[in-house]
mmCIF file of C-alpha atoms and ligand atoms in Angstrom:
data_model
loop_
_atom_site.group_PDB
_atom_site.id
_atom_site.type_symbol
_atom_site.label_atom_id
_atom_site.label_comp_id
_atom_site.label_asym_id
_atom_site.label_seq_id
_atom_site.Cartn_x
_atom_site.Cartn_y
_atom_site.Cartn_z
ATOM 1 C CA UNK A 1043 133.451 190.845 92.384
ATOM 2 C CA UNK A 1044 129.897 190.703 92.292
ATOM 3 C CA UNK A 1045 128.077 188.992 89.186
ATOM 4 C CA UNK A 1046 125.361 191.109 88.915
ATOM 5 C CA UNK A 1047 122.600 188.904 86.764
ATOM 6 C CA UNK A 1048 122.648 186.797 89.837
ATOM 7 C CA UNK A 1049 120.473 185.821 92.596
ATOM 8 C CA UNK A 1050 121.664 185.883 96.310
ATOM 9 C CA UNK A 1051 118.994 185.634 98.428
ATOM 10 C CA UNK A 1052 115.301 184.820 99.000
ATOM 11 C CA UNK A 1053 115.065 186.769 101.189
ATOM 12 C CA UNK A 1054 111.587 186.984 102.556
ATOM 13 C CA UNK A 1055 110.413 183.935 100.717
ATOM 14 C CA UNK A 1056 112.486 182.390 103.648
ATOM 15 C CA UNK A 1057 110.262 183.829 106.712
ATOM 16 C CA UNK A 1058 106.406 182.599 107.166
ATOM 17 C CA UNK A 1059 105.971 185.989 108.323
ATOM 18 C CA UNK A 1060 105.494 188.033 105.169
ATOM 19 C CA UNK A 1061 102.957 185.693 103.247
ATOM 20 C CA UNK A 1062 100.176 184.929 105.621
ATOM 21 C CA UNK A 1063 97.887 187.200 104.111
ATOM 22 C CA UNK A 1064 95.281 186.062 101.087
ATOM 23 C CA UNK A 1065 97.031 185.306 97.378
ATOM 24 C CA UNK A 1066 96.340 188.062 94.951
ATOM 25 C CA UNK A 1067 93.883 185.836 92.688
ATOM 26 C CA UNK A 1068 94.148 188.503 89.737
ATOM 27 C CA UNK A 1069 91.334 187.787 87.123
ATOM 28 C CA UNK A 1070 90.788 183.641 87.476
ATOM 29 C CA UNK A 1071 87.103 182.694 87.426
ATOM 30 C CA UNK A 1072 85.087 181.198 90.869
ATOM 31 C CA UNK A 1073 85.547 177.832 88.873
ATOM 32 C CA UNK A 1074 89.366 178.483 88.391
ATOM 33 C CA UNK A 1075 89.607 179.187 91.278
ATOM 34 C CA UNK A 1076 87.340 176.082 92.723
ATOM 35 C CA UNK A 1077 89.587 173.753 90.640
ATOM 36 C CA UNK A 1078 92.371 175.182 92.740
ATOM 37 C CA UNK A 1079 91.070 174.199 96.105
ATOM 38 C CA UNK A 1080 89.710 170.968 95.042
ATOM 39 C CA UNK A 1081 93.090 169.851 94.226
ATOM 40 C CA UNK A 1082 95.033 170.960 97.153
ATOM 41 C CA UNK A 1083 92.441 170.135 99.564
ATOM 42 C CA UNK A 1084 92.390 166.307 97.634
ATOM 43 C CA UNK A 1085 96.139 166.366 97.915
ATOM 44 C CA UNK A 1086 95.732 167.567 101.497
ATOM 45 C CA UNK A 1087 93.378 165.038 102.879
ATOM 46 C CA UNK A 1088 94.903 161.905 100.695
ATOM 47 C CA UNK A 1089 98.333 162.869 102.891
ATOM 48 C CA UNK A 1090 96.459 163.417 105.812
ATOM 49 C CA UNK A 1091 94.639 159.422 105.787
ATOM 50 C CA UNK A 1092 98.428 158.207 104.334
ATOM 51 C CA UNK A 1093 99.759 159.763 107.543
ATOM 52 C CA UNK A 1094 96.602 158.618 109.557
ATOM 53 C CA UNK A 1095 97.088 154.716 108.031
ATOM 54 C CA UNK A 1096 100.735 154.864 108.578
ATOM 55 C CA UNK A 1097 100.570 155.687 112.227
ATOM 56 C CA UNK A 1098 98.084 152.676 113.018
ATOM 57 C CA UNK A 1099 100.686 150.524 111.472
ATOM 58 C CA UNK A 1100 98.507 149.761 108.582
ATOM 59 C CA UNK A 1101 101.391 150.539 106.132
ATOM 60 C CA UNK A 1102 104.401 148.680 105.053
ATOM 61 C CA UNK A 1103 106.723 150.501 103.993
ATOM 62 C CA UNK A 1104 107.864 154.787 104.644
ATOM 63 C CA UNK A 1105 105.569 157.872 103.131
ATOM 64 C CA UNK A 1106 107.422 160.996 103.057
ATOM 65 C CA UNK A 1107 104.157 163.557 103.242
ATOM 66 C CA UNK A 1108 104.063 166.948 101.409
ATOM 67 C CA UNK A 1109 101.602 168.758 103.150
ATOM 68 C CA UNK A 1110 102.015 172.192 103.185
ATOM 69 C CA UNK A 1111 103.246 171.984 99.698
ATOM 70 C CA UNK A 1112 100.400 171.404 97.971
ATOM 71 C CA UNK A 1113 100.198 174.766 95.627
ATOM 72 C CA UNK A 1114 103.245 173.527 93.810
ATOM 73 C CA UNK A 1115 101.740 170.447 91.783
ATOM 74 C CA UNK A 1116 98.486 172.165 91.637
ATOM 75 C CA UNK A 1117 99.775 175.626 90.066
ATOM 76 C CA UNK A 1118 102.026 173.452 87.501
ATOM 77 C CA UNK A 1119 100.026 171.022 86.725
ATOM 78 C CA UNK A 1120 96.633 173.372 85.695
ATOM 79 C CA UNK A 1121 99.632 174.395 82.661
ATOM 80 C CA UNK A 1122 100.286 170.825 81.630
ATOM 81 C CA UNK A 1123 98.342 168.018 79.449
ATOM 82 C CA UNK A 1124 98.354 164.219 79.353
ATOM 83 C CA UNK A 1125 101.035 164.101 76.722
ATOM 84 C CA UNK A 1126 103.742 166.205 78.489
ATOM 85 C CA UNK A 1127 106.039 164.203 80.633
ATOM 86 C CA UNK A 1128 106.615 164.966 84.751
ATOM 87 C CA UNK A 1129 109.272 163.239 87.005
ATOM 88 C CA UNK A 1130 109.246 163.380 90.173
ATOM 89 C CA UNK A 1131 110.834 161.596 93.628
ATOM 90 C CA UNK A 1132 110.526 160.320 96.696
ATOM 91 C CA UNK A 1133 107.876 163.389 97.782
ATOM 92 C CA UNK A 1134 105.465 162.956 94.897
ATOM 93 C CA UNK A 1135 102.288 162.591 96.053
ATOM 94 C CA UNK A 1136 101.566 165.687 95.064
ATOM 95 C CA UNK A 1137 102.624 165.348 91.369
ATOM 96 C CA UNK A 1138 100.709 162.175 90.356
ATOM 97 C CA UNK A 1139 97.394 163.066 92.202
ATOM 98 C CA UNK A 1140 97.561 166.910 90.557
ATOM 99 C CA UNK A 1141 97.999 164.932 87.503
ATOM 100 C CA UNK A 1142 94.663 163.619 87.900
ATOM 101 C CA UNK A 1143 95.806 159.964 89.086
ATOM 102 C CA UNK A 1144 93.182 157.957 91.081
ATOM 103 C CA UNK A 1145 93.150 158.180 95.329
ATOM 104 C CA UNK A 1146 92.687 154.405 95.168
ATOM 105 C CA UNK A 1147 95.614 153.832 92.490
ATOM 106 C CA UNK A 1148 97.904 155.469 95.177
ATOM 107 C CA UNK A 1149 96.515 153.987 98.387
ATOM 108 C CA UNK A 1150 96.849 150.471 96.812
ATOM 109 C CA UNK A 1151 99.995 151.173 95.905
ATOM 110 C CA UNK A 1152 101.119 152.162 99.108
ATOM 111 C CA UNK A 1153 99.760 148.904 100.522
ATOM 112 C CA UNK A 1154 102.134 146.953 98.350
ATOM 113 C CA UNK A 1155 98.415 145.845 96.070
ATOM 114 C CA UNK A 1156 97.977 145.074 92.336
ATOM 115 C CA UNK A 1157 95.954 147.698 91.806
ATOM 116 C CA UNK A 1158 98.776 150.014 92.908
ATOM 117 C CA UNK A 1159 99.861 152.730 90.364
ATOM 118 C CA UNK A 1160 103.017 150.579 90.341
ATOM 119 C CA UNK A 1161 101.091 147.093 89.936
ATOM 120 C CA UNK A 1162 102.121 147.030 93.950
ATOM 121 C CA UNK A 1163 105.870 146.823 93.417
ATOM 122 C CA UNK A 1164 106.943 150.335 94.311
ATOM 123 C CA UNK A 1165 105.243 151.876 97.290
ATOM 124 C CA UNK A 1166 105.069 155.424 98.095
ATOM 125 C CA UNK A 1167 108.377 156.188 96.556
ATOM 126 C CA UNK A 1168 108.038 154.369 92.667
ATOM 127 C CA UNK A 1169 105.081 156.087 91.540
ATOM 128 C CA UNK A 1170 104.034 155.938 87.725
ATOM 129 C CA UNK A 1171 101.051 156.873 85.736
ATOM 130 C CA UNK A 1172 102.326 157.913 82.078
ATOM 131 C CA UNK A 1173 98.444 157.795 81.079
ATOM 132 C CA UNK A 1174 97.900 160.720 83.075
ATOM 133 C CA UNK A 1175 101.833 162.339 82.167
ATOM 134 C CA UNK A 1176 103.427 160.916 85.177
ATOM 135 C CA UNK A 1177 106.194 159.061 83.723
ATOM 136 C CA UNK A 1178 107.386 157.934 87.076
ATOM 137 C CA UNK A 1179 109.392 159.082 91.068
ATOM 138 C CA UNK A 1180 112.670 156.805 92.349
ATOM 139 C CA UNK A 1181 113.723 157.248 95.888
ATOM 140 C CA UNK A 1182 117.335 158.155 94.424
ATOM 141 C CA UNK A 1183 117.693 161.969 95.134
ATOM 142 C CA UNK A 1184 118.022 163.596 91.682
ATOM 143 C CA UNK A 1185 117.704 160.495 89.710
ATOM 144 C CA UNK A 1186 114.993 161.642 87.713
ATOM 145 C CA UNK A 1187 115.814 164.980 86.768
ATOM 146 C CA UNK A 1188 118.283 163.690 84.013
ATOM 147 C CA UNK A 1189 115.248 161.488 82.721
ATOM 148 C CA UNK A 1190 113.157 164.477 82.210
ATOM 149 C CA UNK A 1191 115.876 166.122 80.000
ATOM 150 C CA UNK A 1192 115.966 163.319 78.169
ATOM 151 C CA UNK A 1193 112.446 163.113 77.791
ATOM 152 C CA UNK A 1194 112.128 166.795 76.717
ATOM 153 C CA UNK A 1195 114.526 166.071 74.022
ATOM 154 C CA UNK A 1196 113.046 163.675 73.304
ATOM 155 C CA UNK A 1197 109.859 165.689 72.474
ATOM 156 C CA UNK A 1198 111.886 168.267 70.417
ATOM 157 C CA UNK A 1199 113.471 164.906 68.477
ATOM 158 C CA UNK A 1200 109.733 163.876 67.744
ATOM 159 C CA UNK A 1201 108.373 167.524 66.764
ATOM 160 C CA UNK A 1202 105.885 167.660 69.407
ATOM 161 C CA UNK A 1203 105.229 170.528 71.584
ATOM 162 C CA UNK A 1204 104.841 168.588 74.620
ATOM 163 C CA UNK A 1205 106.991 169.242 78.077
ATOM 164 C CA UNK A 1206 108.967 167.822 80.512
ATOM 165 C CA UNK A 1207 108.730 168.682 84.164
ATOM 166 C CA UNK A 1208 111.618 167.415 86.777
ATOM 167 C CA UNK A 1209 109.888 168.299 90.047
ATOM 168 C CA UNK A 1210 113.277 168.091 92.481
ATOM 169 C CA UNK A 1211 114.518 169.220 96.327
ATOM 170 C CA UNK A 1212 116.354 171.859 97.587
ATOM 171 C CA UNK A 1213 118.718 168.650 98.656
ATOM 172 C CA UNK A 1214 117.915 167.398 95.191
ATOM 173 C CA UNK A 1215 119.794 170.483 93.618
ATOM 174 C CA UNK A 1216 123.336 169.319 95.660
ATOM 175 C CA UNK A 1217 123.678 166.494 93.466
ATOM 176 C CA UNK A 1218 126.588 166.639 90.347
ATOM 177 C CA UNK A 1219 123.575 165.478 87.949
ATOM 178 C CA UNK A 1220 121.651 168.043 88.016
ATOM 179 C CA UNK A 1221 124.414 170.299 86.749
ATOM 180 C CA UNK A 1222 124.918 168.521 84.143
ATOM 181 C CA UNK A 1223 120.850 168.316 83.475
ATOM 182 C CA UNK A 1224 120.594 172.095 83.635
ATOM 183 C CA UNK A 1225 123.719 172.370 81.393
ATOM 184 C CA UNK A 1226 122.263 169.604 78.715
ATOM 185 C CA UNK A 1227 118.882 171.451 78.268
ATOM 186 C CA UNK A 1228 120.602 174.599 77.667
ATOM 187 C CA UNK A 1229 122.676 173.675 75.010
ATOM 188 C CA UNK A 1230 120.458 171.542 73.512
ATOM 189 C CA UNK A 1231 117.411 173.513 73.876
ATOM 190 C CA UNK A 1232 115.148 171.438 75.600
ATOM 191 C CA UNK A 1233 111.629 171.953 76.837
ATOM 192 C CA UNK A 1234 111.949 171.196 80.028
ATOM 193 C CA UNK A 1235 110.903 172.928 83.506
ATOM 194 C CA UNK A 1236 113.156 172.737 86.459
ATOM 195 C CA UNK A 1237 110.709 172.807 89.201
ATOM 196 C CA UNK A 1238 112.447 173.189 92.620
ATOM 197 C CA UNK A 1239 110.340 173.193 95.822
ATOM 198 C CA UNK A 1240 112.497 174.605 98.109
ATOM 199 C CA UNK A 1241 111.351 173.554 101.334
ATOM 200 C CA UNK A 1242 114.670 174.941 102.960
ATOM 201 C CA UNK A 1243 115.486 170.950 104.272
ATOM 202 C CA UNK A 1244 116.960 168.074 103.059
ATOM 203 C CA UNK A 1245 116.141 165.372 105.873
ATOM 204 C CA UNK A 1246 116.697 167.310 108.933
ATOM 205 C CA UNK A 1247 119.466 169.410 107.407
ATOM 206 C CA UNK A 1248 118.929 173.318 106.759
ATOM 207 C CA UNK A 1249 120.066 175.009 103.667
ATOM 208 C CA UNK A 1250 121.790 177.028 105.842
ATOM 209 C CA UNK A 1251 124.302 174.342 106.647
ATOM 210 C CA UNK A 1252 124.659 172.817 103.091
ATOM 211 C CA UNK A 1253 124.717 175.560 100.676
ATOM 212 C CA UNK A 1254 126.721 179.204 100.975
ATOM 213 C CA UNK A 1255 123.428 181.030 99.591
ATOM 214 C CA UNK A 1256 119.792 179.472 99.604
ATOM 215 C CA UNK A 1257 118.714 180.405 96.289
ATOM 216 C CA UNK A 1258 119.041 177.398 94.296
ATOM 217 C CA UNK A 1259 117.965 179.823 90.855
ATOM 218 C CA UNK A 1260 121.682 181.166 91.323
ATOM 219 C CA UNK A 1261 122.356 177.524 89.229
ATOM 220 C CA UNK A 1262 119.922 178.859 86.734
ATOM 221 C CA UNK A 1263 121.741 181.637 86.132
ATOM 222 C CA UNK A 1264 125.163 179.931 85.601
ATOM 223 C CA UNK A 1265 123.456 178.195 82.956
ATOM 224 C CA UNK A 1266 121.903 181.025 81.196
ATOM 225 C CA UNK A 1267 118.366 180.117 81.857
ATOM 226 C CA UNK A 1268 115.583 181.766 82.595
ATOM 227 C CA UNK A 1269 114.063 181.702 86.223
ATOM 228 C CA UNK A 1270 111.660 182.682 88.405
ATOM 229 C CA UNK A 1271 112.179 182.498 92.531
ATOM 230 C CA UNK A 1272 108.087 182.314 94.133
ATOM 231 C CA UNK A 1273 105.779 181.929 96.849
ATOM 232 C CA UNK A 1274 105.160 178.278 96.694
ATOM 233 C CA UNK A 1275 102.621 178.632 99.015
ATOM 234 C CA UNK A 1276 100.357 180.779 96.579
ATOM 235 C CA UNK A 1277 98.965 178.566 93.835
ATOM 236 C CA UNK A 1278 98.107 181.586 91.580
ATOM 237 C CA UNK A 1279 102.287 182.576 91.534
ATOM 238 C CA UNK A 1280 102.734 178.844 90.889
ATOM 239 C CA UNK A 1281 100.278 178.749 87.960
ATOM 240 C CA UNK A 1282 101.441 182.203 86.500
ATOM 241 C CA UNK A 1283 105.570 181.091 86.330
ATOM 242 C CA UNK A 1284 104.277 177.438 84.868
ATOM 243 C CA UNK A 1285 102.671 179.519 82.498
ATOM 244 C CA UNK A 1286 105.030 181.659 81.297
ATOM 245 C CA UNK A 1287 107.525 178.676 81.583
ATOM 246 C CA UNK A 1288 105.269 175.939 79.718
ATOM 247 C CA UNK A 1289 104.696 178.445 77.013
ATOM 248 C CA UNK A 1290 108.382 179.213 76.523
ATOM 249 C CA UNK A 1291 108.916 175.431 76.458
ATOM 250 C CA UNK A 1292 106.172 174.757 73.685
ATOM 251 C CA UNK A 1293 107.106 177.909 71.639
ATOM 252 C CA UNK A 1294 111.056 176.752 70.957
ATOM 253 C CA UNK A 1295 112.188 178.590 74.034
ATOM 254 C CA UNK A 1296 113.866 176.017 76.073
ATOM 255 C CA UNK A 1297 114.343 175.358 79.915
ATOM 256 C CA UNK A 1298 113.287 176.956 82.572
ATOM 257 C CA UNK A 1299 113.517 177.254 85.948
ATOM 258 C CA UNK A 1300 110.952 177.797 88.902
ATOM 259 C CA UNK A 1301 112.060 177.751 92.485
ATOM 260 C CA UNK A 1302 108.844 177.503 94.564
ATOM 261 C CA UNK A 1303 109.438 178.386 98.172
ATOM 262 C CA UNK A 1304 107.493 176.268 100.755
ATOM 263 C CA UNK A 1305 107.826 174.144 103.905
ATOM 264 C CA UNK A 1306 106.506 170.761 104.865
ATOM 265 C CA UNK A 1307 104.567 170.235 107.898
ATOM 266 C CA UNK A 1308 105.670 166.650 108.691
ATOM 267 C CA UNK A 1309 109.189 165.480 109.477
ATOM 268 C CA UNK A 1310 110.864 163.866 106.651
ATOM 269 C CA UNK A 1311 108.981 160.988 106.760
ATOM 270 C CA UNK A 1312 106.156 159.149 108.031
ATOM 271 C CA UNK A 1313 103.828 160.852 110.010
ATOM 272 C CA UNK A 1314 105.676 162.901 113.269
ATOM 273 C CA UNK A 1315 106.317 166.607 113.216
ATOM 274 C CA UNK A 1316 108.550 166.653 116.099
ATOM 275 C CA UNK A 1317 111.409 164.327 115.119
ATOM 276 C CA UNK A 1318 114.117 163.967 112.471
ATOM 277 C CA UNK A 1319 113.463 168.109 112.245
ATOM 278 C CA UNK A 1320 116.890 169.358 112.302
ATOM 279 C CA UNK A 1321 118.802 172.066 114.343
ATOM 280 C CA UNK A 1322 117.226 174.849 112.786
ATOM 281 C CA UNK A 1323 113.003 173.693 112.908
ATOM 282 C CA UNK A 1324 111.472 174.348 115.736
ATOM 283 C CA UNK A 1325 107.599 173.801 116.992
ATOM 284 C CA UNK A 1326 107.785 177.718 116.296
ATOM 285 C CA UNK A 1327 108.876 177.226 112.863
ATOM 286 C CA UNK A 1328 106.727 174.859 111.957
ATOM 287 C CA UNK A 1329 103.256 176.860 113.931
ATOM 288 C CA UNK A 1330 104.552 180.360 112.109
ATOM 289 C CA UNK A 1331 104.593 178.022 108.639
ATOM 290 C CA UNK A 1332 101.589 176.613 109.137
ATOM 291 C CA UNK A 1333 99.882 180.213 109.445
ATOM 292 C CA UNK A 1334 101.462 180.539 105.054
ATOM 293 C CA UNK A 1335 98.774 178.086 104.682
ATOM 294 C CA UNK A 1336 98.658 178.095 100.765
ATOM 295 C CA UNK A 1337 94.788 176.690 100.949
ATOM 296 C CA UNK A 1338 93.558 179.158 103.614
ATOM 297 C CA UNK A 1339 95.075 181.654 101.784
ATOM 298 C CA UNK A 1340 93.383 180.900 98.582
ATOM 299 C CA UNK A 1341 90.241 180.367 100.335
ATOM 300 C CA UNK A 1342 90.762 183.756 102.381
ATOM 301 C CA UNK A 1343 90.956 185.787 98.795
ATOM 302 C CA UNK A 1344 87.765 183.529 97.351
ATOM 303 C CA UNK A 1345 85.869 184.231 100.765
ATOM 304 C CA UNK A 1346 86.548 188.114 99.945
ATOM 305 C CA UNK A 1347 85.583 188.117 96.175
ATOM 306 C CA UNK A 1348 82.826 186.483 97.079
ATOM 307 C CA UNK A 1349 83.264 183.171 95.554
ATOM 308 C CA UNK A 1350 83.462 181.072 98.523
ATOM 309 C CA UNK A 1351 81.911 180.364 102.870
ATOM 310 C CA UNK A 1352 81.489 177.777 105.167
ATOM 311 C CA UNK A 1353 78.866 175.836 103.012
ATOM 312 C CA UNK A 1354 81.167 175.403 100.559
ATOM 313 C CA UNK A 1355 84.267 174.385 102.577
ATOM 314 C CA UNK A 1356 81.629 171.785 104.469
ATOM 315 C CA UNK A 1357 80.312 170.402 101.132
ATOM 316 C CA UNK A 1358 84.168 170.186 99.572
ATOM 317 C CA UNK A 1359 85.056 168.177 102.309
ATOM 318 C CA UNK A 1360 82.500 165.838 102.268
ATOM 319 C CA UNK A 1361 82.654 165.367 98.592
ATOM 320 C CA UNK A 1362 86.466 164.728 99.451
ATOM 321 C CA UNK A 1363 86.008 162.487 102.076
ATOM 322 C CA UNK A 1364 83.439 160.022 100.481
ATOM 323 C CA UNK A 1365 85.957 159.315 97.535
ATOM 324 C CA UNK A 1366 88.849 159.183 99.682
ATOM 325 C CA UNK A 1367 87.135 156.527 102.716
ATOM 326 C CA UNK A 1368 85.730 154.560 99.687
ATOM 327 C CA UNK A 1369 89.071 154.496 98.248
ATOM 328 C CA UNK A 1370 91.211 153.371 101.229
ATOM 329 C CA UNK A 1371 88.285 150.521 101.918
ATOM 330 C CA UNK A 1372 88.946 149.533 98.238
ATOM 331 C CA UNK A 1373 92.819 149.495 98.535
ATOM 332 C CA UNK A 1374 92.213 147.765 101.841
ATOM 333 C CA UNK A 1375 90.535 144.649 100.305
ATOM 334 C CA UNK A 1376 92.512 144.914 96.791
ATOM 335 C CA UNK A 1377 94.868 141.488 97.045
ATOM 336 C CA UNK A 1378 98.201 141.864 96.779
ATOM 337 C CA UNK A 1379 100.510 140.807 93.059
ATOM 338 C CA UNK A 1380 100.741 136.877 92.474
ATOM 339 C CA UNK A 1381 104.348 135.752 94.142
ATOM 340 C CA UNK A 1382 104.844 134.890 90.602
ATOM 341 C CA UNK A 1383 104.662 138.386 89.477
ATOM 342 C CA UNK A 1384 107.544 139.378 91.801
ATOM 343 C CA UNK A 1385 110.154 138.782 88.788
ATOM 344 C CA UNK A 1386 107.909 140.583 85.894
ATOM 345 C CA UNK A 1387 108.762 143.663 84.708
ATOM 346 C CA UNK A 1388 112.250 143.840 86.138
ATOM 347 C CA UNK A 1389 113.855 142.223 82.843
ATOM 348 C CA UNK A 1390 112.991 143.021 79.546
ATOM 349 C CA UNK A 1391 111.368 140.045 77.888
HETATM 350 C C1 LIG B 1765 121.349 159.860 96.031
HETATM 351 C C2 LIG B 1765 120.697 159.891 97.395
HETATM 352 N N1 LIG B 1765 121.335 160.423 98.436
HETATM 353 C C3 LIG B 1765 120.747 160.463 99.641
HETATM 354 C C4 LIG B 1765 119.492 159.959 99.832
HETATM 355 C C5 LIG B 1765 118.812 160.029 101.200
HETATM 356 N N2 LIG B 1765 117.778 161.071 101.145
HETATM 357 C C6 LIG B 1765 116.485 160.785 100.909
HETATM 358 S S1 LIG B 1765 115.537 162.153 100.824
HETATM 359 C C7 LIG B 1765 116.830 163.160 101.174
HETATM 360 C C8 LIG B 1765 116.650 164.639 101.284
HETATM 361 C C9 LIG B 1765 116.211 165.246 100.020
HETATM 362 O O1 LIG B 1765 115.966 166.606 100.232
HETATM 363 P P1 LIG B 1765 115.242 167.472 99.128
HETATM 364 O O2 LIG B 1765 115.799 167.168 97.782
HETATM 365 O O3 LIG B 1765 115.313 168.876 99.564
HETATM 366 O O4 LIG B 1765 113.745 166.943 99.125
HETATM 367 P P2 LIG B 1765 112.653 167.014 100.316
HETATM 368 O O5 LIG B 1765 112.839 165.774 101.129
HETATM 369 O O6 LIG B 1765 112.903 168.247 101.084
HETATM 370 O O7 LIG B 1765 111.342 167.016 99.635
HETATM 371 C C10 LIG B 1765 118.000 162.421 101.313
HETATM 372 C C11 LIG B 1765 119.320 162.995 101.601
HETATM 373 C C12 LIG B 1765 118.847 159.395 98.709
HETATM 374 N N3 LIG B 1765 117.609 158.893 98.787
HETATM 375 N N4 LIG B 1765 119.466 159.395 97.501
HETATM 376 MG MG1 LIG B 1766 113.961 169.995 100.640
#
């Protein structure tokens, strides 16, 4: 028997094919729309140097890179404010630089430094900035997305109309947890957005071999909340479900759900594209993806309202450059925690 509220396929969303073309930018303003690009392109370049560093053996410990993904944080976070509370994992770059967290806060952190986001004790994967709403990323697949629930309830308990965000995998979604999570903000009516950036891999594993459909929103709908299946490679889609779903969350609504389709241009980690890739990712694959380009495809639509050319893309990326260089020579020379430091903050006082 067929349940006919739910959702079997994405169909399309699946194939680079059908979405190189630019994003439908609707009504947004050139400077909407140059806030956009900033932040991708930051996001972008940031990975870029990470993977550039890590390859020269200048970093310790393993960056898994999101490039390619980079309309997901941007789109969600335009919705959010410093008060609203995001999770995120080991891929979360992304989330605490669309945040608004400082280039050099995550460059020293992923040299191990004090002046790390993490005071140097985390690396790439134990990110935190509650300041700017990042209330931290854990390596453990899933073992955030419970904390954001909590969180959100948290923010009903105190009568504020702030959010929670649990940014989380395709992978992520296998895990008993989240279940549970989307079950527990149901019931309890908790603002909190399910953000799932379905990059159709966990490690080098398809969702082809580990799930019967690969539509993760088909969990939504067994718990009776709302969801939205998008392009995550167009930022204005992103922005316009966060919407919609950050609204819903401050008005007394509840959860919701947003399953962002994308792909990531590096291997799971560190900085190859041609190993750890899986059965089903080929160099075709990953060529055709590259061509869903979610900033040349915002840039494409600016270029044809008018908004943007080359001037601007040469003056974005200089502007980009100079605080990203000056950052990584600052993280460079930041010294690393006192030895006696190694022991703080892992026991309560
Ligand atoms: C509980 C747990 N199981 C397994 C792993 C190993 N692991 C790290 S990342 C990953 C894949 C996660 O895939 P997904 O959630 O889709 O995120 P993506 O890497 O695609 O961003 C796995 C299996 C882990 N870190 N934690
Ligand atoms: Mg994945």
């Amino acid at each position: 028997m067929k349940n006919p509220g739910a959702i079997y396929s994405l169909g399309e969303l699946a194939s680079p094919f059908s979405f190189q073309q630019a994003i439908d930018v609707g009504s947004r303003t050139p400077e909407q729309l140059r806030t956009l690009i900033f932040g991708m392109l930051r996001i972008r370049l940031v990975e870029n140097r990470l993977a550039q560093a890590r390859r020269q053996g200048l970093i310790g410990g393993p960056v898994h890179l999101g490039v390619g993904q980079e309309a997901i944080a941007v789109g969600v976070s335009e919705c959010l404010r410093s008060s609203d509370r995001v999770f995120g994992a080991h891929r979360s770059h992304s989330h605490v630089l669309a945040l608004g967290s400082s280039v050099r806060g995550l460059f020293s952190e992923v040299l191990g430094k004090d002046a790390g986001l993490s005071r140097g004790m985390g690396g790439s994967m134990h990110l935190w900035d509650q300041p700017n709403g990042f209330y931290g990323s854990v390596p453990i697949v899933a073992g955030t997305v419970a904390l954001a629930v909590g969180a959100g309830l948290a923010a009903k308990l105190q009568s504020s109309d702030d959010v929670a965000v649990a940014y989380l995998g395709d992978g992520a979604v296998e895990e008993g947890v989240v279940h549970e999570s989307l079950n527990l903000a149901r019931i309890q009516n908790v603002p909190v957005i399910f953000v799932v950036e379905n990059n159709l891999f966990a490690s080098h594993m398809h969702i082809s071999i580990r799930q019967p459909k690969d539509v993760t929103a088909r969990f939504a709908t067994a718990n009776d909340i709302p969801a939205r299946v998008i392009d995550g490679n167009d930022v204005i889609a992103v922005t316009e479900a966060a919407e919609e779903a950050v609204i819903r969350a401050r008005h007394g609504g509840g959860p919701s759900f947003i399953e962002a389709v994308t792909y990531r241009w590096y291997g799971h980690v560190d900085w190859r594209d041609d190993i750890d890739v899986g059965v089903n990712r080929s160099q075709d694959d990953v060529a055709n993806w590259k061509a869903r380009d979610p900033i040349a495809r915002l840039r494409a639509a600016m270029v044809a309202q008018g908004y943007w050319s080359a001037d601007h893309d040469a003056d974005l990326e200089a502007e980009l450059t100079l605080e990203i260089e000056e950052a990584w020579e600052r993280a460079m020379q930041d010294p690393y925690p006192e030895v006696s430091a190694l022991l703080d903050r892992v026991y309560a006082k």
